[in-house]
C-alpha positions as a Markdown table, in Angstrom:
| # | Residue | x | y | z |
|---|---|---|---|---|
| 1 | Unk | 2.7 | 10.6 | 8.1 |
| 2 | Unk | 5.2 | 11.8 | 5.1 |
| 3 | Unk | 6.3 | 14.9 | 7.1 |
| 4 | Unk | 10.3 | 14.5 | 6.6 |
| 5 | Unk | 9.6 | 14.8 | 3.4 |
| 6 | Unk | 7.3 | 17.5 | 3.0 |
| 7 | Unk | 9.2 | 19.6 | 5.7 |
| 8 | Unk | 12.4 | 19.4 | 3.1 |
| 9 | Unk | 10.4 | 20.2 | 0.1 |
| 10 | Unk | 9.0 | 23.2 | 1.5 |
| 11 | Unk | 12.3 | 24.7 | 3.1 |
| 12 | Unk | 13.8 | 24.1 | -0.1 |
| 13 | Unk | 11.0 | 25.6 | -2.1 |
| 14 | Unk | 11.1 | 28.4 | 0.6 |
| 15 | Unk | 14.5 | 29.2 | 0.6 |
| 16 | Unk | 14.1 | 29.6 | -3.4 |
| 17 | Unk | 11.7 | 32.3 | -3.2 |
| 18 | Unk | 9.3 | 30.1 | -5.0 |
| 19 | Unk | 5.6 | 29.9 | -4.2 |
| 20 | Unk | 4.0 | 26.2 | -4.6 |
| 21 | Unk | 2.0 | 28.0 | -7.9 |
| 22 | Unk | 5.7 | 28.6 | -9.4 |
| 23 | Unk | 7.7 | 25.3 | -8.4 |
| 24 | Unk | 4.3 | 23.3 | -9.7 |
| 25 | Unk | 4.8 | 25.6 | -12.8 |
| 26 | Unk | 8.4 | 24.6 | -13.7 |
| 27 | Unk | 7.5 | 20.7 | -12.8 |
| 28 | Unk | 3.8 | 20.3 | -15.6 |
| 29 | Unk | 2.1 | 19.6 | -12.5 |
| 30 | Unk | -1.1 | 21.2 | -10.4 |
| 31 | Unk | -0.1 | 23.3 | -7.5 |
| 32 | Unk | -2.3 | 21.0 | -5.4 |
| 33 | Unk | 0.5 | 18.2 | -6.0 |
| 34 | Unk | 3.1 | 20.2 | -4.3 |
| 35 | Unk | 0.4 | 20.8 | -1.2 |
| 36 | Unk | -0.6 | 17.0 | -1.3 |
| 37 | Unk | 3.6 | 16.4 | -1.1 |
| 38 | Unk | 4.6 | 18.9 | 1.4 |
| 39 | Unk | 1.7 | 18.7 | 3.5 |
| 40 | Unk | 2.8 | 14.7 | 3.8 |
| 41 | Unk | -0.4 | 12.9 | 1.7 |
| 42 | Unk | 1.2 | 12.4 | -0.5 |
| 43 | Unk | 5.3 | 11.5 | -2.0 |
| 44 | Unk | 6.1 | 11.7 | -5.5 |
| 45 | Unk | 8.2 | 8.9 | -7.4 |
| 46 | Unk | 11.9 | 8.9 | -8.3 |
| 47 | Unk | 11.0 | 10.7 | -11.7 |
| 48 | Unk | 9.5 | 13.8 | -10.2 |
| 49 | Unk | 12.0 | 13.8 | -7.1 |
| 50 | Unk | 14.3 | 13.7 | -10.1 |
| 51 | Unk | 12.1 | 16.8 | -11.6 |
| 52 | Unk | 12.3 | 18.4 | -8.1 |
| 53 | Unk | 15.6 | 18.5 | -7.3 |
| 54 | Unk | 16.4 | 19.8 | -10.8 |
| 55 | Unk | 13.9 | 22.6 | -10.3 |
| 56 | Unk | 15.2 | 23.5 | -6.8 |
| 57 | Unk | 18.7 | 23.4 | -7.9 |
| 58 | Unk | 19.4 | 20.7 | -5.2 |
| 59 | Unk | 20.7 | 17.3 | -5.0 |
| 60 | Unk | 18.6 | 14.6 | -5.6 |
| 61 | Unk | 20.2 | 12.8 | -2.7 |
| 62 | Unk | 18.6 | 15.0 | 0.1 |
| 63 | Unk | 14.9 | 15.1 | -1.4 |
| 64 | Unk | 15.6 | 11.2 | -2.5 |
| 65 | Unk | 16.7 | 10.4 | 1.7 |
| 66 | Unk | 14.3 | 12.3 | 2.9 |
| 67 | Unk | 11.4 | 10.9 | 0.7 |
| 68 | Unk | 13.0 | 7.3 | 2.3 |
| 69 | Unk | 12.8 | 8.6 | 6.2 |
| 70 | Unk | 9.0 | 9.1 | 5.2 |
| 71 | Unk | 7.7 | 6.1 | 4.1 |
| 72 | Unk | 5.5 | 4.7 | 6.8 |
| 73 | Unk | 5.7 | 0.5 | 7.3 |
| 74 | Unk | 3.5 | -1.3 | 4.8 |
| 75 | Unk | 0.1 | -2.0 | 6.6 |
| 76 | Unk | -0.8 | -5.8 | 5.5 |
| 77 | Unk | -4.0 | -7.4 | 6.7 |
| 78 | Unk | -5.0 | -11.1 | 6.9 |
| 79 | Unk | -9.1 | -12.0 | 7.5 |
| 80 | Unk | -9.5 | -15.3 | 8.3 |
| 81 | Unk | -12.4 | -17.0 | 10.0 |
| 82 | Unk | -10.4 | -19.7 | 11.7 |
| 83 | Unk | -8.5 | -18.5 | 14.9 |
| 84 | Unk | -5.6 | -21.3 | 14.4 |
| 85 | Unk | -5.0 | -20.5 | 10.5 |
| 86 | Unk | -4.9 | -16.7 | 11.6 |
| 87 | Unk | -2.5 | -17.2 | 14.4 |
| 88 | Unk | -0.3 | -19.8 | 12.5 |
| 89 | Unk | 0.0 | -17.4 | 9.3 |
| 90 | Unk | 0.9 | -14.1 | 11.3 |
| 91 | Unk | 4.4 | -15.9 | 11.9 |
| 92 | Unk | 4.9 | -16.7 | 8.4 |
| 93 | Unk | 3.8 | -13.1 | 7.0 |
| 94 | Unk | 6.1 | -11.4 | 9.2 |
| 95 | Unk | 9.1 | -13.6 | 8.3 |
| 96 | Unk | 8.9 | -12.5 | 4.4 |
| 97 | Unk | 7.4 | -8.7 | 5.6 |
| 98 | Unk | 9.4 | -7.8 | 8.8 |
| 99 | Unk | 9.1 | -4.2 | 8.1 |
| 100 | Unk | 4.8 | -4.1 | 7.7 |
| 101 | Unk | 2.3 | -3.5 | 10.4 |
| 102 | Unk | 0.7 | -6.9 | 10.0 |
| 103 | Unk | -2.9 | -7.2 | 11.8 |
| 104 | Unk | -5.1 | -10.3 | 11.7 |
| 105 | Unk | -9.3 | -10.5 | 11.9 |
| 106 | Unk | -11.7 | -12.9 | 12.1 |
| 107 | Unk | -14.6 | -10.7 | 10.9 |
| 108 | Unk | -14.4 | -9.2 | 7.6 |
| 109 | Unk | -16.5 | -6.2 | 9.1 |
| 110 | Unk | -13.8 | -5.2 | 11.5 |
| 111 | Unk | -11.0 | -5.4 | 8.6 |
| 112 | Unk | -13.3 | -3.1 | 6.8 |
| 113 | Unk | -13.4 | -0.7 | 9.9 |
| 114 | Unk | -9.5 | -1.1 | 9.7 |
| 115 | Unk | -9.3 | -0.3 | 6.0 |
| 116 | Unk | -11.5 | 2.4 | 6.4 |
| 117 | Unk | -8.6 | 4.1 | 8.7 |
| 118 | Unk | -5.4 | 2.7 | 7.3 |
| 119 | Unk | -4.3 | 2.9 | 3.9 |
| 120 | Unk | -4.0 | -1.4 | 3.7 |
| 121 | Unk | -1.3 | -1.9 | 0.7 |
| 122 | Unk | -1.8 | -6.0 | 1.1 |
| 123 | Unk | -4.7 | -7.8 | 2.1 |
| 124 | Unk | -4.8 | -11.7 | 2.7 |
| 125 | Unk | -8.2 | -12.8 | 2.6 |
| 126 | Unk | -9.9 | -16.3 | 3.1 |
| 127 | Unk | -12.2 | -16.8 | 0.5 |
| 128 | Unk | -14.8 | -18.5 | 2.9 |
| 129 | Unk | -15.0 | -15.9 | 6.1 |
| 130 | Unk | -18.1 | -17.4 | 7.8 |
| 131 | Unk | -21.4 | -16.5 | 6.3 |
| 132 | Unk | -19.2 | -13.3 | 4.4 |
| 133 | Unk | -18.0 | -14.2 | 1.0 |
| 134 | Unk | -13.7 | -12.8 | 0.5 |
| 135 | Unk | -14.8 | -11.8 | -3.2 |
| 136 | Unk | -17.6 | -9.5 | -1.8 |
| 137 | Unk | -15.1 | -8.0 | 1.1 |
| 138 | Unk | -12.3 | -7.7 | -2.0 |
| 139 | Unk | -15.0 | -5.7 | -3.8 |
| 140 | Unk | -15.5 | -3.4 | -0.5 |
| 141 | Unk | -11.9 | -2.9 | 0.6 |
| 142 | Unk | -11.0 | -2.2 | -3.7 |
| 143 | Unk | -14.0 | 0.3 | -3.2 |
| 144 | Unk | -12.2 | 2.1 | 0.0 |
| 145 | Unk | -8.6 | 2.1 | -1.5 |
| 146 | Unk | -8.6 | 0.9 | -5.5 |
| 147 | Unk | -4.8 | 0.2 | -4.9 |
| 148 | Unk | -4.5 | -2.4 | -2.4 |
| 149 | Unk | -3.2 | -5.4 | -3.4 |
| 150 | Unk | -5.9 | -8.3 | -2.5 |
| 151 | Unk | -4.2 | -12.0 | -2.5 |
| 152 | Unk | -6.8 | -14.5 | -1.9 |
| 153 | Unk | -6.4 | -17.5 | 0.3 |
| 154 | Unk | -8.1 | -20.5 | 0.3 |
| 155 | Unk | -8.2 | -24.7 | 1.2 |
| 156 | Unk | -10.1 | -25.4 | -2.5 |
| 157 | Unk | -8.3 | -24.3 | -5.2 |
| 158 | Unk | -11.6 | -24.2 | -7.5 |
| 159 | Unk | -12.0 | -21.0 | -6.2 |
| 160 | Unk | -9.5 | -19.9 | -8.2 |
| 161 | Unk | -10.9 | -18.8 | -11.5 |
| 162 | Unk | -13.7 | -16.5 | -9.3 |
| 163 | Unk | -10.8 | -15.2 | -7.4 |
| 164 | Unk | -9.5 | -14.0 | -10.8 |
| 165 | Unk | -12.6 | -12.1 | -11.7 |
| 166 | Unk | -11.8 | -9.6 | -8.6 |
| 167 | Unk | -9.2 | -7.3 | -9.2 |
| 168 | Unk | -6.8 | -9.4 | -7.0 |
| 169 | Unk | -3.2 | -9.4 | -7.3 |
| 170 | Unk | -3.0 | -13.3 | -6.5 |
| 171 | Unk | -4.3 | -16.3 | -5.2 |
| 172 | Unk | -2.7 | -18.8 | -2.3 |
| 173 | Unk | -3.8 | -22.2 | -0.8 |
| 174 | Unk | -3.8 | -22.8 | 2.8 |
| 175 | Unk | -1.0 | -23.3 | 4.9 |
| 176 | Unk | 1.0 | -20.2 | 4.0 |
| 177 | Unk | 4.3 | -20.7 | 3.0 |
| 178 | Unk | 7.1 | -18.5 | 2.6 |
| 179 | Unk | 8.2 | -18.9 | -0.8 |
| 180 | Unk | 5.0 | -18.6 | -2.1 |
| 181 | Unk | 4.3 | -15.5 | -0.1 |
| 182 | Unk | 7.5 | -14.2 | -1.4 |
| 183 | Unk | 6.5 | -15.3 | -5.0 |
| 184 | Unk | 3.0 | -13.6 | -4.7 |
| 185 | Unk | 4.9 | -10.4 | -3.6 |
| 186 | Unk | 6.6 | -10.4 | -6.5 |
| 187 | Unk | 3.3 | -10.3 | -8.9 |
| 188 | Unk | 1.5 | -7.4 | -6.7 |
| 189 | Unk | -0.8 | -5.3 | -9.5 |
| 190 | Unk | 0.9 | -2.2 | -7.3 |
| 191 | Unk | 4.6 | -2.2 | -5.6 |
| 192 | Unk | 4.4 | -2.0 | -2.3 |
| 193 | Unk | 7.3 | 0.4 | -0.6 |
| 194 | Unk | 9.3 | -0.6 | 2.5 |
| 195 | Unk | 8.6 | -4.4 | 1.7 |
């Protein structure tokens, strides 16, 4: 996933003759953070990258460039039980987020299976998905990954109050349009790299 950054960090650490524990001590983080960064499970934010560069006596651009190359495309899903709306929404989402992997689902169960396999950055959820409530689906997705940005979709603005009682990032009425999506992306609870 993030092998480039992890490999660069490990090589720099080892070239300085430091153990993971020693580097962790210099950064005031736990050793498992270093391990997660080196294995590619996580990438630190820019502040920590700056501290890493200082601790390893290297130019920050070397680590920043490695972290930029390590960013996987954002995973975006859209769940709507209406085939026509789903098919029409994907090109609009692709126009706004050309770097993202966008996958559509007609069934909530398939979206949940996908969310268990991939870290979803943004989930566009219809509020009524057949017999399934999009509000319930939202909670299940957030149970899997609490940092997923959920944006509800509906043809009925009356649902907005119920949607805001969840941990959703936004609310859009159908049909989707480029300007509305861009506006919502600017209000995400959890910023998404690569958009």
